[in-house]
Short mmCIF file of C-alpha atoms and ligand atoms in Angstrom, two decimals:
data_model
loop_
_atom_site.label_atom_id
_atom_site.label_comp_id
_atom_site.label_asym_id
_atom_site.label_seq_id
_atom_site.Cartn_x
_atom_site.Cartn_y
_atom_site.Cartn_z
CA UNK I 1274 27.73 -38.83 9.79
CA UNK I 1275 30.44 -36.36 10.82
CA UNK I 1276 28.96 -33.07 12.07
CA UNK I 1277 30.23 -30.31 14.40
CA UNK I 1278 28.04 -31.35 17.04
CA UNK I 1279 26.15 -34.52 18.14
CA UNK I 1280 23.34 -32.72 19.64
CA UNK I 1281 22.11 -29.04 19.44
CA UNK I 1282 19.35 -27.65 21.74
CA UNK I 1283 17.29 -24.87 20.07
CA UNK I 1284 15.33 -22.66 22.39
CA UNK I 1285 17.99 -23.30 25.21
CA UNK I 1286 17.25 -19.97 26.82
CA UNK I 1287 13.52 -20.47 27.33
CA UNK I 1288 12.00 -22.12 30.56
CA UNK I 1289 11.90 -25.74 29.45
CA UNK I 1290 14.92 -25.23 27.24
CA UNK I 1291 17.10 -24.04 30.16
CA UNK I 1292 16.20 -27.21 32.12
CA UNK I 1293 16.95 -29.48 29.16
CA UNK I 1294 20.20 -27.85 28.80
CA UNK I 1295 21.12 -28.40 32.31
CA UNK I 1296 20.08 -31.85 32.10
CA UNK I 1297 22.13 -32.52 28.83
CA UNK I 1298 25.40 -30.87 30.21
CA UNK I 1299 25.12 -32.96 33.47
CA UNK I 1300 24.48 -36.25 31.99
CA UNK I 1301 26.03 -36.27 28.43
CA UNK I 1302 28.55 -39.27 27.84
CA UNK I 1303 32.24 -38.10 27.98
CA UNK I 1304 33.37 -36.66 24.77
CA UNK I 1305 29.68 -35.64 23.56
CA UNK I 1306 29.60 -32.70 21.55
CA UNK I 1307 26.80 -30.37 22.65
CA UNK I 1308 25.43 -26.94 21.50
CA UNK I 1309 22.93 -24.54 22.85
CA UNK I 1310 21.19 -22.42 20.35
CA UNK I 1311 18.88 -19.50 20.65
CA UNK I 1312 18.08 -15.98 19.26
CA UNK I 1313 19.92 -14.00 21.93
CA UNK I 1314 23.64 -14.23 22.03
CA UNK I 1315 23.64 -12.44 25.53
CA UNK I 1316 21.07 -15.05 27.01
CA UNK I 1317 23.08 -18.01 25.54
CA UNK I 1318 26.26 -16.61 27.08
CA UNK I 1319 24.72 -16.17 30.54
CA UNK I 1320 23.27 -19.61 30.42
CA UNK I 1321 26.60 -21.16 29.37
CA UNK I 1322 28.31 -19.36 32.24
CA UNK I 1323 25.74 -20.68 34.85
CA UNK I 1324 26.15 -24.18 33.37
CA UNK I 1325 30.02 -23.84 33.69
CA UNK I 1326 30.90 -26.15 30.96
CA UNK I 1327 33.45 -24.48 28.48
CA UNK I 1328 33.12 -27.15 25.76
CA UNK I 1329 29.50 -26.58 25.15
CA UNK I 1330 29.15 -24.69 21.66
CA UNK I 1331 26.89 -21.63 21.31
CA UNK I 1332 24.86 -21.01 18.20
CA UNK I 1333 22.71 -17.86 17.34
CA UNK I 1334 19.80 -18.81 15.36
CA UNK I 1335 16.41 -17.10 14.93
CA UNK I 1336 13.26 -18.68 13.37
CA UNK I 1337 12.91 -15.49 11.26
CA UNK I 1338 16.32 -16.04 9.61
CA UNK I 1339 16.06 -19.12 7.35
CA UNK I 1340 19.88 -19.19 6.73
CA UNK I 1341 20.63 -19.39 10.46
CA UNK I 1342 18.18 -22.20 10.83
CA UNK I 1343 19.70 -24.15 7.95
CA UNK I 1344 23.29 -23.70 9.36
CA UNK I 1345 21.91 -25.03 12.73
CA UNK I 1346 20.35 -28.07 11.03
CA UNK I 1347 23.59 -28.76 9.01
CA UNK I 1348 25.85 -28.46 12.10
CA UNK I 1349 24.45 -31.22 14.20
CA UNK I 1350 23.50 -34.96 14.01
CA UNK I 1351 20.47 -34.39 16.27
CA UNK I 1352 18.42 -31.07 16.67
CA UNK I 1353 16.14 -30.59 19.55
CA UNK I 1354 13.49 -27.76 19.70
CA UNK I 1355 11.83 -26.32 22.71
CA UNK I 1356 10.99 -23.21 20.62
CA UNK I 1357 7.05 -22.98 20.86
CA UNK I 1358 4.29 -22.49 20.28
CA UNK I 1359 5.38 -24.75 17.53
CA UNK I 1360 2.64 -23.83 15.16
CA UNK I 1361 3.95 -20.28 15.25
CA UNK I 1362 7.84 -21.05 15.41
CA UNK I 1363 8.35 -24.63 14.67
CA UNK I 1364 8.23 -25.33 10.99
CA UNK I 1365 11.65 -23.77 9.81
CA UNK I 1366 13.77 -26.13 11.89
CA UNK I 1367 11.59 -29.26 10.76
CA UNK I 1368 12.06 -28.17 7.13
CA UNK I 1369 15.75 -27.66 7.55
CA UNK I 1370 16.18 -31.06 9.30
CA UNK I 1371 14.20 -32.95 6.68
CA UNK I 1372 16.41 -31.31 3.94
CA UNK I 1373 19.70 -32.00 5.77
CA UNK I 1374 19.07 -35.52 6.96
CA UNK I 1375 19.31 -34.41 10.45
CA UNK I 1376 17.39 -36.09 13.28
CA UNK I 1377 15.05 -34.05 15.11
CA UNK I 1378 13.11 -34.06 18.29
CA UNK I 1379 10.59 -31.73 20.06
CA UNK I 1380 8.06 -31.43 22.82
CA UNK I 1381 5.09 -30.27 20.78
CA UNK I 1382 1.73 -31.24 22.15
CA UNK I 1383 0.06 -29.50 19.32
CA UNK I 1384 -1.67 -31.93 17.03
CA UNK I 1385 -2.28 -29.65 14.09
CA UNK I 1386 1.44 -28.93 13.99
CA UNK I 1387 2.43 -32.41 14.09
CA UNK I 1388 -0.08 -33.33 11.37
CA UNK I 1389 1.17 -30.49 9.11
CA UNK I 1390 4.67 -31.55 9.51
CA UNK I 1391 3.77 -35.00 8.44
CA UNK I 1392 1.93 -33.56 5.29
CA UNK I 1393 4.87 -31.35 4.40
CA UNK I 1394 8.06 -33.21 5.40
CA UNK I 1395 7.50 -36.79 5.89
CA UNK I 1396 8.35 -37.90 2.45
CA UNK I 1397 11.39 -35.70 2.07
CA UNK I 1398 12.70 -36.92 5.46
CA UNK I 1399 12.19 -40.56 4.28
CA UNK I 1400 14.57 -39.77 1.38
CA UNK I 1401 17.08 -37.89 3.44
CA UNK I 1402 17.04 -40.39 6.44
CA UNK I 1403 16.03 -37.70 9.01
CA UNK I 1404 13.97 -39.23 11.91
CA UNK I 1405 11.38 -36.44 12.91
CA UNK I 1406 10.18 -37.18 16.30
CA UNK I 1407 7.66 -34.93 17.97
CA UNK I 1408 6.14 -35.05 21.35
CA UNK I 1409 9.26 -36.24 23.50
CA UNK I 1410 8.00 -34.71 26.80
CA UNK I 1411 5.29 -35.61 29.27
CA UNK I 1412 3.13 -35.38 26.04
CA UNK I 1413 3.60 -38.16 24.91
CA UNK I 1414 6.51 -40.28 26.14
CA UNK I 1415 4.92 -41.80 29.27
CA UNK I 1416 1.76 -42.88 27.30
CA UNK I 1417 3.30 -43.91 24.03
CA UNK I 1418 6.30 -45.80 25.83
CA UNK I 1419 3.91 -46.76 28.64
CA UNK I 1420 1.67 -48.53 26.07
CA UNK I 1421 4.71 -50.32 24.45
CA UNK I 1422 5.96 -51.45 27.82
CA UNK I 1423 2.43 -52.87 28.77
CA UNK I 1424 2.02 -54.76 25.38
CA UNK I 1425 5.39 -56.30 25.71
CA UNK I 1426 4.40 -57.89 28.99
CA UNK I 1427 1.66 -59.81 27.10
CA UNK I 1428 1.81 -62.93 25.17
CA UNK I 1429 2.34 -62.37 21.40
CA UNK I 1430 -0.55 -62.64 19.25
CA UNK I 1431 -3.41 -61.83 21.76
CA UNK I 1432 -6.01 -59.11 21.18
CA UNK I 1433 -5.50 -56.34 23.54
CA UNK I 1434 -8.05 -53.77 24.77
CA UNK I 1435 -5.98 -50.99 26.51
CA UNK I 1436 -6.88 -47.95 28.52
CA UNK I 1437 -4.47 -45.16 29.85
CA UNK I 1438 -5.36 -42.99 32.75
CA UNK I 1439 -3.00 -39.94 33.01
CA UNK I 1440 -2.95 -38.15 36.35
CA UNK I 1441 -0.77 -35.21 37.57
CA UNK I 1442 -0.57 -32.18 39.80
CA UNK I 1443 1.91 -30.08 37.83
CA UNK I 1444 1.71 -26.40 37.07
CA UNK I 1445 2.10 -24.72 33.65
CA UNK I 1446 4.63 -22.53 32.06
CA UNK I 1447 3.87 -19.32 29.95
CA UNK I 1448 4.88 -21.17 26.77
CA UNK I 1449 2.67 -24.02 27.54
CA UNK I 1450 -0.27 -21.63 28.04
CA UNK I 1451 0.43 -20.07 24.85
CA UNK I 1452 0.58 -23.24 22.90
CA UNK I 1453 -2.67 -24.59 24.38
CA UNK I 1454 -4.61 -21.34 23.94
CA UNK I 1455 -3.29 -21.30 20.33
CA UNK I 1456 -4.51 -24.67 19.86
CA UNK I 1457 -8.05 -24.11 21.42
CA UNK I 1458 -8.36 -21.06 19.09
CA UNK I 1459 -7.57 -23.30 16.08
CA UNK I 1460 -9.55 -26.54 16.98
CA UNK I 1461 -11.54 -26.57 13.67
CA UNK I 1462 -8.41 -26.17 11.56
CA UNK I 1463 -6.70 -28.90 13.57
CA UNK I 1464 -9.66 -30.98 12.72
CA UNK I 1465 -9.34 -30.34 8.94
CA UNK I 1466 -5.65 -30.91 8.88
CA UNK I 1467 -6.05 -34.17 10.76
CA UNK I 1468 -8.81 -35.44 8.19
CA UNK I 1469 -6.35 -34.56 5.40
CA UNK I 1470 -3.41 -36.41 7.05
CA UNK I 1471 -5.64 -39.65 7.67
CA UNK I 1472 -6.78 -39.70 3.99
CA UNK I 1473 -3.15 -39.62 2.76
CA UNK I 1474 -1.47 -41.68 5.47
CA UNK I 1475 -3.88 -44.68 4.98
CA UNK I 1476 -2.42 -45.19 1.51
CA UNK I 1477 1.13 -44.27 2.21
CA UNK I 1478 3.61 -47.22 1.68
CA UNK I 1479 4.82 -46.92 5.25
CA UNK I 1480 1.30 -46.12 6.77
CA UNK I 1481 -0.69 -49.24 5.71
CA UNK I 1482 -1.55 -51.47 8.61
CA UNK I 1483 -0.58 -55.22 8.06
CA UNK I 1484 -3.25 -57.47 6.64
CA UNK I 1485 -5.22 -59.28 9.35
CA UNK I 1486 -4.50 -56.66 11.98
CA UNK I 1487 -7.04 -54.01 13.27
CA UNK I 1488 -6.02 -51.06 15.36
CA UNK I 1489 -8.74 -48.56 16.56
CA UNK I 1490 -9.65 -45.96 18.98
CA UNK I 1491 -12.06 -47.48 21.62
CA UNK I 1492 -15.40 -45.89 22.68
CA UNK I 1493 -14.58 -43.86 26.01
CA UNK I 1494 -17.12 -42.17 28.40
CA UNK I 1495 -16.60 -40.70 31.87
CA UNK I 1496 -17.03 -43.24 34.52
CA UNK I 1497 -15.71 -44.25 37.96
CA UNK I 1498 -12.64 -46.35 37.76
CA UNK I 1499 -11.53 -47.80 41.19
CA UNK I 1500 -8.12 -48.91 39.97
CA UNK I 1501 -7.08 -45.38 39.60
CA UNK I 1502 -9.07 -44.12 42.59
CA UNK I 1503 -12.15 -42.13 41.14
CA UNK I 1504 -13.66 -40.47 38.17
CA UNK I 1505 -11.99 -40.43 34.71
CA UNK I 1506 -12.90 -38.49 31.66
CA UNK I 1507 -11.93 -39.07 27.93
CA UNK I 1508 -9.35 -36.72 26.83
CA UNK I 1509 -8.70 -36.05 23.10
CA UNK I 1510 -5.17 -35.23 23.59
CA UNK I 1511 -2.25 -36.00 21.18
CA UNK I 1512 -1.19 -38.85 23.43
CA UNK I 1513 -3.97 -41.23 22.26
CA UNK I 1514 -2.94 -40.55 18.63
CA UNK I 1515 0.58 -41.45 19.16
CA UNK I 1516 -0.21 -44.81 20.86
CA UNK I 1517 -2.59 -45.67 18.11
CA UNK I 1518 -0.01 -44.63 15.42
CA UNK I 1519 2.78 -46.74 17.18
CA UNK I 1520 0.26 -49.72 17.25
CA UNK I 1521 -0.61 -49.44 13.60
CA UNK I 1522 2.96 -49.87 12.43
CA UNK I 1523 4.27 -52.38 15.13
CA UNK I 1524 2.82 -55.95 15.11
CA UNK I 1525 4.08 -56.14 18.79
CA UNK I 1526 0.67 -54.56 19.69
CA UNK I 1527 -1.24 -57.72 18.63
CA UNK I 1528 -3.59 -58.63 15.88
CA UNK I 1529 -6.50 -56.61 17.35
CA UNK I 1530 -5.62 -53.63 19.31
CA UNK I 1531 -7.81 -50.89 20.88
CA UNK I 1532 -7.03 -47.83 22.96
CA UNK I 1533 -9.01 -45.45 25.15
CA UNK I 1534 -7.37 -42.43 26.72
CA UNK I 1535 -8.62 -40.68 29.99
CA UNK I 1536 -7.58 -38.01 32.44
CA UNK I 1537 -8.14 -38.70 36.04
CA UNK I 1538 -10.17 -36.19 37.77
CA UNK I 1539 -10.91 -38.29 40.99
CA UNK I 1540 -14.10 -36.40 42.34
CA UNK I 1541 -17.27 -36.02 40.44
CA UNK I 1542 -17.31 -32.43 41.18
CA UNK I 1543 -13.90 -31.94 39.31
CA UNK I 1544 -15.35 -33.85 36.32
CA UNK I 1545 -18.37 -31.43 36.11
CA UNK I 1546 -16.23 -28.43 36.46
CA UNK I 1547 -14.04 -29.69 33.62
CA UNK I 1548 -16.98 -30.22 31.21
CA UNK I 1549 -18.37 -26.86 32.12
CA UNK I 1550 -15.06 -25.00 32.00
CA UNK I 1551 -13.84 -26.32 28.52
CA UNK I 1552 -16.41 -24.48 26.42
CA UNK I 1553 -15.75 -21.28 28.40
CA UNK I 1554 -11.98 -21.61 27.72
CA UNK I 1555 -12.65 -22.45 24.20
CA UNK I 1556 -14.88 -19.24 23.68
CA UNK I 1557 -12.23 -17.18 25.53
CA UNK I 1558 -9.54 -18.35 23.08
CA UNK I 1559 -11.44 -17.32 19.93
CA UNK I 1560 -11.22 -13.55 20.51
CA UNK I 1561 -8.05 -11.44 20.66
CA UNK I 1562 -8.99 -9.33 23.79
CA UNK I 1563 -10.15 -12.37 25.84
CA UNK I 1564 -7.15 -14.40 24.62
CA UNK I 1565 -4.68 -11.82 25.64
CA UNK I 1566 -6.39 -11.58 29.08
CA UNK I 1567 -5.98 -15.49 29.58
CA UNK I 1568 -2.24 -15.21 28.63
CA UNK I 1569 -1.84 -12.59 31.48
CA UNK I 1570 -1.76 -15.69 33.86
CA UNK I 1571 1.93 -16.25 32.98
CA UNK I 1572 4.36 -14.50 30.80
CA UNK I 1573 6.50 -16.37 28.15
CA UNK I 1574 9.89 -17.59 29.60
CA UNK I 1575 8.12 -17.95 33.12
CA UNK I 1576 7.17 -21.36 34.70
CA UNK I 1577 6.52 -23.10 38.04
CA UNK I 1578 9.41 -22.54 40.65
CA UNK I 1579 11.74 -25.33 41.81
CA UNK I 1580 9.75 -25.61 45.00
CA UNK I 1581 6.39 -25.78 43.12
CA UNK I 1582 8.07 -28.43 40.76
CA UNK I 1583 9.48 -30.51 43.61
CA UNK I 1584 5.86 -30.98 44.84
CA UNK I 1585 4.56 -32.34 41.41
CA UNK I 1586 4.33 -35.70 40.37
CA UNK I 1587 2.57 -37.70 37.53
CA UNK I 1588 1.36 -41.21 37.26
CA UNK I 1589 -0.21 -43.05 34.12
CA UNK I 1590 -1.95 -46.18 34.90
CA UNK I 1591 -2.68 -48.72 31.83
CA UNK I 1592 -5.29 -51.49 32.17
CA UNK I 1593 -4.86 -54.03 29.50
CA UNK I 1594 -7.66 -56.45 28.93
CA UNK I 1595 -6.24 -59.36 27.05
CA UNK I 1596 -6.19 -63.32 26.40
CA UNK I 1597 -8.65 -65.55 24.77
CA UNK I 1598 -12.44 -65.00 25.39
CA UNK I 1599 -12.55 -67.94 27.58
CA UNK I 1600 -9.80 -66.86 29.76
CA UNK I 1601 -9.62 -63.05 29.97
CA UNK I 1602 -6.89 -61.63 31.84
CA UNK I 1603 -6.37 -58.08 33.22
CA UNK I 1604 -2.84 -56.59 33.44
CA UNK I 1605 -2.31 -53.37 35.15
CA UNK I 1606 0.83 -51.23 34.66
CA UNK I 1607 2.02 -47.81 35.48
CA UNK I 1608 4.59 -45.31 34.56
CA UNK I 1609 5.25 -42.53 37.11
CA UNK I 1610 7.90 -39.82 38.11
CA UNK I 1611 8.25 -36.29 39.41
CA UNK I 1612 7.20 -32.93 37.77
CA UNK I 1613 5.66 -33.85 34.53
CA UNK I 1614 5.70 -30.66 32.56
CA UNK I 1615 9.19 -29.59 33.04
CA UNK I 1616 11.83 -31.48 35.13
CA UNK I 1617 10.70 -34.81 33.85
CA UNK I 1618 9.91 -33.43 30.32
CA UNK I 1619 13.55 -32.18 30.05
CA UNK I 1620 14.86 -35.66 31.20
CA UNK I 1621 12.56 -37.30 28.72
CA UNK I 1622 13.50 -35.01 25.98
CA UNK I 1623 17.41 -35.11 26.69
CA UNK I 1624 17.39 -39.01 27.26
CA UNK I 1625 15.61 -39.13 23.65
CA UNK I 1626 18.27 -37.20 22.20
CA UNK I 1627 20.99 -39.32 23.69
CA UNK I 1628 19.29 -42.42 22.43
CA UNK I 1629 19.11 -40.88 18.88
CA UNK I 1630 22.62 -39.64 19.00
CA UNK I 1631 24.46 -42.64 20.61
CA UNK I 1632 22.29 -46.03 20.93
CA UNK I 1633 23.15 -48.46 18.28
CA UNK I 1634 20.21 -50.74 19.24
CA UNK I 1635 17.30 -48.35 18.31
CA UNK I 1636 14.42 -49.96 15.95
CA UNK I 1637 15.52 -49.67 12.44
CA UNK I 1638 12.81 -47.80 10.72
CA UNK I 1639 14.63 -45.22 8.41
CA UNK I 1640 13.56 -41.75 8.12
CA UNK I 1641 10.31 -39.97 8.19
CA UNK I 1642 7.80 -38.67 11.02
CA UNK I 1643 8.01 -41.40 13.67
CA UNK I 1644 6.21 -41.65 17.17
CA UNK I 1645 8.73 -41.81 20.19
CA UNK I 1646 7.73 -45.54 20.59
CA UNK I 1647 8.44 -46.27 16.92
CA UNK I 1648 11.80 -44.24 16.70
CA UNK I 1649 13.19 -45.05 20.20
CA UNK I 1650 11.23 -48.09 21.66
CA UNK I 1651 12.82 -50.24 24.26
CA UNK I 1652 16.19 -48.55 24.47
CA UNK I 1653 14.44 -45.17 25.72
CA UNK I 1654 12.41 -47.27 28.18
CA UNK I 1655 15.69 -48.58 29.65
CA UNK I 1656 17.32 -45.10 29.68
CA UNK I 1657 14.41 -43.56 31.56
CA UNK I 1658 14.31 -46.29 34.03
CA UNK I 1659 17.99 -45.64 34.72
CA UNK I 1660 17.02 -41.98 34.98
CA UNK I 1661 14.47 -42.66 37.70
CA UNK I 1662 11.25 -42.89 35.79
CA UNK I 1663 9.38 -45.85 36.90
CA UNK I 1664 7.73 -48.47 34.43
CA UNK I 1665 6.12 -51.13 36.73
CA UNK I 1666 3.84 -54.10 36.37
CA UNK I 1667 1.24 -53.68 39.24
CA UNK I 1668 -0.83 -56.75 38.70
CA UNK I 1669 -1.81 -59.51 36.20
CA UNK I 1670 -5.04 -61.37 37.12
CA UNK I 1671 -7.44 -63.68 35.50
N1 LIG Q 3079 5.13 -31.94 25.43
C1 LIG Q 3079 5.21 -31.49 26.79
O1 LIG Q 3079 4.89 -32.13 27.64
C2 LIG Q 3079 5.75 -30.04 27.01
C3 LIG Q 3079 6.29 -29.78 28.18
C4 LIG Q 3079 6.81 -28.16 28.39
C5 LIG Q 3079 6.69 -27.49 27.39
N2 LIG Q 3079 6.20 -27.84 26.20
C6 LIG Q 3079 6.01 -27.02 25.05
O2 LIG Q 3079 7.34 -26.28 24.86
C7 LIG Q 3079 7.19 -25.05 24.31
C8 LIG Q 3079 8.08 -24.14 25.01
O3 LIG Q 3079 7.63 -24.00 26.44
P1 LIG Q 3079 8.48 -22.89 27.40
O4 LIG Q 3079 7.54 -22.74 28.53
O5 LIG Q 3079 9.73 -23.47 27.53
O6 LIG Q 3079 8.32 -21.71 26.61
P2 LIG Q 3079 9.37 -20.33 26.63
O7 LIG Q 3079 9.92 -20.31 28.13
O8 LIG Q 3079 8.33 -19.19 26.21
O9 LIG Q 3079 10.38 -20.59 25.62
C9 LIG Q 3079 10.17 -20.53 24.21
C10 LIG Q 3079 11.56 -20.42 23.46
O10 LIG Q 3079 11.41 -20.01 22.22
C11 LIG Q 3079 12.43 -19.15 21.88
N3 LIG Q 3079 11.90 -18.26 20.70
C12 LIG Q 3079 10.80 -17.53 20.53
N4 LIG Q 3079 10.62 -16.89 19.27
C13 LIG Q 3079 12.01 -17.18 18.82
C14 LIG Q 3079 12.57 -17.03 17.49
N5 LIG Q 3079 11.87 -16.11 16.62
N6 LIG Q 3079 13.66 -17.60 17.09
C15 LIG Q 3079 14.33 -18.28 18.07
N7 LIG Q 3079 13.75 -18.70 19.25
C16 LIG Q 3079 12.59 -18.25 19.67
C17 LIG Q 3079 12.48 -18.21 23.01
O11 LIG Q 3079 13.70 -17.37 23.06
P3 LIG Q 3079 14.06 -16.40 24.11
O12 LIG Q 3079 14.61 -17.26 25.34
O13 LIG Q 3079 15.07 -15.60 23.53
O14 LIG Q 3079 12.95 -15.54 24.55
C18 LIG Q 3079 12.53 -19.26 24.14
O15 LIG Q 3079 13.94 -19.75 24.18
C19 LIG Q 3079 5.76 -24.76 24.27
O16 LIG Q 3079 5.11 -25.01 22.95
C20 LIG Q 3079 5.16 -25.68 25.37
O17 LIG Q 3079 3.78 -26.03 24.93
C21 LIG Q 3079 5.62 -29.11 26.03
#
């Protein structure tokens, strides 16, 4: 497909967008045609001057101007979006990419948005060939690709009970805070859209699980897990849904696959504080004045400083119980790296874009909404390993 750009980044002047722009410019292969897109020409010019690459294209586009979004989607082979909250700002670019046959990536962790985009654009994207890949940041690359890495260490054809445990000490940006508060305010709506999606996906020609295979979410409860150093609590985050979706459509996850998703809290006191704090946050998110109060914690466009990010780390540990009932084995793996929310998210997103634009060994799955593991699979794992994110086998014991 001949287009003016290989990769265009929409939201380049935002907090995560600027970090992604830096990574793209510093790491693109020679001759790659990059563009930075945003609503403010002045901010775009200032960013381009800071990055110092005269070959980068600048595109002015605003979510409220459909023609500018259409033109952006038609100008590039791969469009990336960091324009969030995605429920508020995300749909026009997804729609334009589905129509133009343009591959699309974002870092949305908002499950209602991802489900709505499936309901509205999956079929159109299947026809146009556009691959629509959401959640290519800390949510959900280490979990979705980590699960794929883990099952690919096992003998084919075995049942697998997998559990993922996420642990990080990062801080959040104003954009992430806005997306999270918005999602909390709409949790009932999100449940309704998710049920609608499940009812349709179950019967979609590319959603039906192969005969003889089962894939389900495992019962999860708070417990002490010595392998990750303390208390863990079940977390209904989008990561688990991507892992299960990847497993439904790929027989590499075995004939019988279950997944349980946890956040590591380490101490019992933190576990109790989390359970007590969540209903409070949920209540604050429901009402305009209290919602605005929570949002004063950090303004849109702001995020953790370089020093704070340099102190941040993440580690996702996977425990896979597998093998025959007579000879159960336990494989432990991990995915780990630096600042999860921003530095590593920028890396994961940019490497996903390089993979879509330039790798010719990606899984051949055609267009439509795909999880990161289904769309980018092992080629992205290799790219991330080369970029310093560790995928490791820690132990494999009977
Ligand atoms: N999955 C993950 O792990 C992960 C990690 C990090 C962030 N995120 C998500 O990424 C999103 C962005 O976060 P952030 O902290 O980078 O937010 P941010 O700094 O507020 O950036 C938002 C961007 O959207 C742009 N924008 C807003 N309204 C627009 C419009 N009408 N037309 C065009 N552009 C518009 C802003 O443009 P201006 O620059 O002109 O203001 C800015 O560039 C959030 O939804 C966050 O939750 C996810």
